Amino acid sequence: MIDDEVKDIKKELRLSMNGVVSSIQRNHGLNYKINFGVEIPRLKGIASKFEKDEELAKRLWMDNIRECKMLAIFLMPENGYADVAEQWIAEAPFTEIADHLTMVILSKLPDAATNAIQWIQNGEGMFRYCGFMTLTHLFRRGIELDKKHESIYLAIAKDIEKTENRKSVIMAAYNSLSHYCNDDE
């Protein structure tokens, strides 16, 4: 059953292939084993044709194919989020994947704020980036940090340029700060 669904998904991806987008992404350093260049709205349309299924999502994630990783995120049922969250952060090859991972999965975990603070505090690689982006999504939804987490967050964000050399993480920190601050502050 799962093998048939994976086969059907890959057939849909081939039919939706956009060589121009794939080429542009490759030229910008997004070097996947395979990149069909399928746009996000089209990927969401493909995902809508399938039931959310943890086993299917995990199988798709295993492929080093851009669109399969995206579809894995879209097809993971909510009850499977906690099981894959940190593994998928560690395996996220590029910020594009991490952005969707934070929006669809990480920011919806029951302990999302606590996790995000841990990731920005102790994280390496993609963890710190995902921590700041998860906080961005939480702040957009009006979720506030408790006082302890807020002081940790502000201390790290304030000194981000001194402690971080990856531009993507610095930009994610600034993005989270812009959603954290109100016009009054």
mmCIF file of C-alpha atoms in Angstrom:
data_model
loop_
_atom_site.group_PDB
_atom_site.id
_atom_site.type_symbol
_atom_site.label_atom_id
_atom_site.label_comp_id
_atom_site.label_asym_id
_atom_site.label_seq_id
_atom_site.Cartn_x
_atom_site.Cartn_y
_atom_site.Cartn_z
ATOM 1 C CA MET A 1 0.000 0.000 0.000
ATOM 2 C CA ILE A 2 2.656 2.538 1.078
ATOM 3 C CA ASP A 3 4.863 1.522 -1.870
ATOM 4 C CA ASP A 4 1.976 2.226 -4.246
ATOM 5 C CA GLU A 5 1.328 5.626 -2.673
ATOM 6 C CA VAL A 6 5.016 6.576 -2.909
ATOM 7 C CA LYS A 7 4.998 5.492 -6.546
ATOM 8 C CA ASP A 8 1.861 7.560 -7.232
ATOM 9 C CA ILE A 9 3.371 10.595 -5.514
ATOM 10 C CA LYS A 10 6.581 10.381 -7.528
ATOM 11 C CA LYS A 11 4.539 10.056 -10.714
ATOM 12 C CA GLU A 12 2.629 13.241 -9.767
ATOM 13 C CA LEU A 13 5.950 14.987 -9.098
ATOM 14 C CA ARG A 14 7.341 14.042 -12.502
ATOM 15 C CA LEU A 15 4.187 15.325 -14.188
ATOM 16 C CA SER A 16 4.443 18.599 -12.227
ATOM 17 C CA MET A 17 8.151 19.095 -12.842
ATOM 18 C CA ASN A 18 9.331 22.661 -13.467
ATOM 19 C CA GLY A 19 12.827 22.608 -14.938
ATOM 20 C CA VAL A 20 13.281 26.373 -14.693
ATOM 21 C CA VAL A 21 12.564 26.452 -10.947
ATOM 22 C CA SER A 22 14.726 23.371 -10.395
ATOM 23 C CA SER A 23 17.618 24.970 -12.268
ATOM 24 C CA ILE A 24 17.322 28.243 -10.343
ATOM 25 C CA GLN A 25 17.287 26.385 -7.029
ATOM 26 C CA ARG A 26 20.326 24.332 -8.037
ATOM 27 C CA ASN A 27 22.156 27.526 -9.030
ATOM 28 C CA HIS A 28 21.404 28.907 -5.540
ATOM 29 C CA GLY A 29 23.008 25.882 -3.873
ATOM 30 C CA LEU A 30 19.950 23.704 -3.229
ATOM 31 C CA ASN A 31 21.629 20.502 -4.327
ATOM 32 C CA TYR A 32 19.292 17.604 -3.742
ATOM 33 C CA LYS A 33 19.701 14.169 -5.288
ATOM 34 C CA ILE A 34 16.588 15.072 -7.261
ATOM 35 C CA ASN A 35 14.768 18.418 -7.422
ATOM 36 C CA PHE A 36 11.655 18.504 -9.571
ATOM 37 C CA GLY A 37 11.171 22.243 -9.024
ATOM 38 C CA VAL A 38 7.526 21.806 -8.044
ATOM 39 C CA GLU A 39 6.104 24.958 -6.459
ATOM 40 C CA ILE A 40 4.667 24.850 -2.917
ATOM 41 C CA PRO A 41 0.993 25.430 -3.898
ATOM 42 C CA ARG A 42 1.236 22.488 -6.306
ATOM 43 C CA LEU A 43 2.875 20.342 -3.603
ATOM 44 C CA LYS A 44 0.015 21.168 -1.242
ATOM 45 C CA GLY A 45 -2.405 20.121 -3.985
ATOM 46 C CA ILE A 46 -0.602 16.798 -4.388
ATOM 47 C CA ALA A 47 -0.603 16.277 -0.606
ATOM 48 C CA SER A 48 -4.357 16.898 -0.480
ATOM 49 C CA LYS A 49 -4.895 13.805 -2.643
ATOM 50 C CA PHE A 50 -3.476 11.543 0.061
ATOM 51 C CA GLU A 51 -4.490 10.742 3.635
ATOM 52 C CA LYS A 52 -2.125 11.983 6.326
ATOM 53 C CA ASP A 53 -0.127 8.938 7.338
ATOM 54 C CA GLU A 54 2.929 8.683 9.592
ATOM 55 C CA GLU A 55 4.472 5.720 7.771
ATOM 56 C CA LEU A 56 4.022 7.392 4.375
ATOM 57 C CA ALA A 57 5.503 10.656 5.667
ATOM 58 C CA LYS A 58 8.526 8.869 7.120
ATOM 59 C CA ARG A 59 9.107 6.987 3.861
ATOM 60 C CA LEU A 60 8.947 10.194 1.833
ATOM 61 C CA TRP A 61 11.317 11.958 4.248
ATOM 62 C CA MET A 62 13.974 9.277 3.687
ATOM 63 C CA ASP A 63 14.357 10.251 0.010
ATOM 64 C CA ASN A 64 16.850 13.010 -0.721
ATOM 65 C CA ILE A 65 14.282 14.582 -3.006
ATOM 66 C CA ARG A 66 13.187 18.149 -2.238
ATOM 67 C CA GLU A 67 9.538 17.564 -2.975
ATOM 68 C CA CYS A 68 9.377 14.285 -1.020
ATOM 69 C CA LYS A 69 10.711 16.033 2.083
ATOM 70 C CA MET A 70 8.119 18.788 1.676
ATOM 71 C CA LEU A 71 5.325 16.283 1.158
ATOM 72 C CA ALA A 72 6.485 14.345 4.222
ATOM 73 C CA ILE A 73 5.963 17.502 6.269
ATOM 74 C CA PHE A 74 2.509 18.092 4.792
ATOM 75 C CA LEU A 75 1.446 14.439 5.206
ATOM 76 C CA MET A 76 2.630 13.836 8.787
ATOM 77 C CA PRO A 77 -0.405 13.555 11.079
ATOM 78 C CA GLU A 78 -0.299 15.721 14.203
ATOM 79 C CA ASN A 79 0.035 12.736 16.530
ATOM 80 C CA GLY A 80 3.361 11.895 14.833
ATOM 81 C CA TYR A 81 4.946 15.349 15.186
ATOM 82 C CA ALA A 82 6.795 14.673 18.434
ATOM 83 C CA ASP A 83 8.257 11.418 17.119
ATOM 84 C CA VAL A 84 10.012 13.063 14.173
ATOM 85 C CA ALA A 85 10.637 16.666 15.229
ATOM 86 C CA GLU A 86 14.276 16.593 16.300
ATOM 87 C CA GLN A 87 15.330 13.925 13.810
ATOM 88 C CA TRP A 88 13.907 15.960 10.940
ATOM 89 C CA ILE A 89 15.556 19.159 12.173
ATOM 90 C CA ALA A 90 18.902 17.354 12.233
ATOM 91 C CA GLU A 91 18.291 16.016 8.732
ATOM 92 C CA ALA A 92 16.823 19.172 7.156
ATOM 93 C CA PRO A 93 19.208 19.904 4.299
ATOM 94 C CA PHE A 94 18.268 23.544 3.669
ATOM 95 C CA THR A 95 16.359 26.391 5.306
ATOM 96 C CA GLU A 96 13.523 26.023 2.793
ATOM 97 C CA ILE A 97 12.692 22.629 4.293
ATOM 98 C CA ALA A 98 13.259 23.946 7.829
ATOM 99 C CA ASP A 99 10.876 26.850 7.208
ATOM 100 C CA HIS A 100 8.016 24.496 6.379
ATOM 101 C CA LEU A 101 9.009 22.133 9.167
ATOM 102 C CA THR A 102 8.740 24.957 11.711
ATOM 103 C CA MET A 103 5.462 26.287 10.343
ATOM 104 C CA VAL A 104 3.641 22.973 9.895
ATOM 105 C CA ILE A 105 5.104 20.778 12.652
ATOM 106 C CA LEU A 106 7.450 22.365 15.192
ATOM 107 C CA SER A 107 5.304 25.367 16.108
ATOM 108 C CA LYS A 108 2.350 23.044 16.742
ATOM 109 C CA LEU A 109 4.068 20.781 19.269
ATOM 110 C CA PRO A 110 2.518 21.034 22.760
ATOM 111 C CA ASP A 111 5.864 22.186 24.193
ATOM 112 C CA ALA A 112 6.906 24.258 21.169
ATOM 113 C CA ALA A 113 8.086 27.301 23.139
ATOM 114 C CA THR A 114 10.189 25.234 25.536
ATOM 115 C CA ASN A 115 11.710 23.283 22.657
ATOM 116 C CA ALA A 116 12.460 26.440 20.693
ATOM 117 C CA ILE A 117 14.240 28.020 23.654
ATOM 118 C CA GLN A 118 16.335 24.864 24.112
ATOM 119 C CA TRP A 119 17.217 24.856 20.413
ATOM 120 C CA ILE A 120 18.331 28.492 20.342
ATOM 121 C CA GLN A 121 20.190 28.080 23.617
ATOM 122 C CA ASN A 122 22.061 24.850 22.920
ATOM 123 C CA GLY A 123 21.403 24.184 19.283
ATOM 124 C CA GLU A 124 23.870 23.646 16.516
ATOM 125 C CA GLY A 125 23.322 23.364 12.813
ATOM 126 C CA MET A 126 19.709 23.708 11.836
ATOM 127 C CA PHE A 127 18.429 23.523 15.452
ATOM 128 C CA ARG A 128 19.116 27.167 16.280
ATOM 129 C CA TYR A 129 17.549 28.322 13.020
ATOM 130 C CA CYS A 130 14.454 26.188 13.682
ATOM 131 C CA GLY A 131 14.253 27.494 17.241
ATOM 132 C CA PHE A 132 14.045 31.101 16.113
ATOM 133 C CA MET A 133 11.630 30.294 13.288
ATOM 134 C CA THR A 134 9.399 28.294 15.635
ATOM 135 C CA LEU A 135 9.277 31.299 17.967
ATOM 136 C CA THR A 136 8.373 33.502 15.004
ATOM 137 C CA HIS A 137 5.323 31.325 14.283
ATOM 138 C CA LEU A 138 4.328 31.276 17.945
ATOM 139 C CA PHE A 139 4.615 35.072 18.232
ATOM 140 C CA ARG A 140 2.541 35.497 15.054
ATOM 141 C CA ARG A 141 -0.216 33.506 16.751
ATOM 142 C CA GLY A 142 -0.025 35.709 19.836
ATOM 143 C CA ILE A 143 1.606 33.104 22.053
ATOM 144 C CA GLU A 144 3.814 34.661 24.708
ATOM 145 C CA LEU A 145 6.800 33.194 26.511
ATOM 146 C CA ASP A 146 6.871 32.788 30.262
ATOM 147 C CA LYS A 147 9.239 35.165 32.107
ATOM 148 C CA LYS A 148 12.094 32.635 32.365
ATOM 149 C CA HIS A 149 11.993 31.738 28.664
ATOM 150 C CA GLU A 150 11.523 35.364 27.700
ATOM 151 C CA SER A 151 14.722 36.438 29.483
ATOM 152 C CA ILE A 152 16.722 33.609 27.879
ATOM 153 C CA TYR A 153 15.294 34.434 24.449
ATOM 154 C CA LEU A 154 15.989 38.163 24.727
ATOM 155 C CA ALA A 155 19.553 37.623 25.974
ATOM 156 C CA ILE A 156 20.367 35.300 23.072
ATOM 157 C CA ALA A 157 18.605 37.406 20.447
ATOM 158 C CA LYS A 158 20.263 40.606 21.708
ATOM 159 C CA ASP A 159 23.768 39.185 21.235
ATOM 160 C CA ILE A 160 23.047 37.068 18.158
ATOM 161 C CA GLU A 161 25.558 38.848 15.927
ATOM 162 C CA LYS A 162 28.301 38.232 18.512
ATOM 163 C CA THR A 163 27.522 34.544 18.969
ATOM 164 C CA GLU A 164 26.427 33.427 15.516
ATOM 165 C CA ASN A 165 28.185 33.519 12.151
ATOM 166 C CA ARG A 166 25.447 32.014 9.978
ATOM 167 C CA LYS A 167 23.473 34.755 8.272
ATOM 168 C CA SER A 168 20.350 32.566 8.078
ATOM 169 C CA VAL A 169 20.267 32.188 11.878
ATOM 170 C CA ILE A 170 20.860 35.911 12.429
ATOM 171 C CA MET A 171 18.021 36.749 10.040
ATOM 172 C CA ALA A 172 15.752 34.190 11.755
ATOM 173 C CA ALA A 173 16.539 35.814 15.115
ATOM 174 C CA TYR A 174 15.714 39.280 13.757
ATOM 175 C CA ASN A 175 12.534 37.939 12.190
ATOM 176 C CA SER A 176 11.440 36.473 15.521
ATOM 177 C CA LEU A 177 12.262 39.744 17.296
ATOM 178 C CA SER A 178 10.156 41.723 14.846
ATOM 179 C CA HIS A 179 7.150 39.534 15.701
ATOM 180 C CA TYR A 180 7.954 39.577 19.400
ATOM 181 C CA CYS A 181 7.965 43.363 19.663
ATOM 182 C CA ASN A 182 4.793 45.382 19.699
ATOM 183 C CA ASP A 183 4.568 48.868 18.240
ATOM 184 C CA ASP A 184 4.504 50.151 21.833
ATOM 185 C CA GLU A 185 7.829 48.587 22.809
#
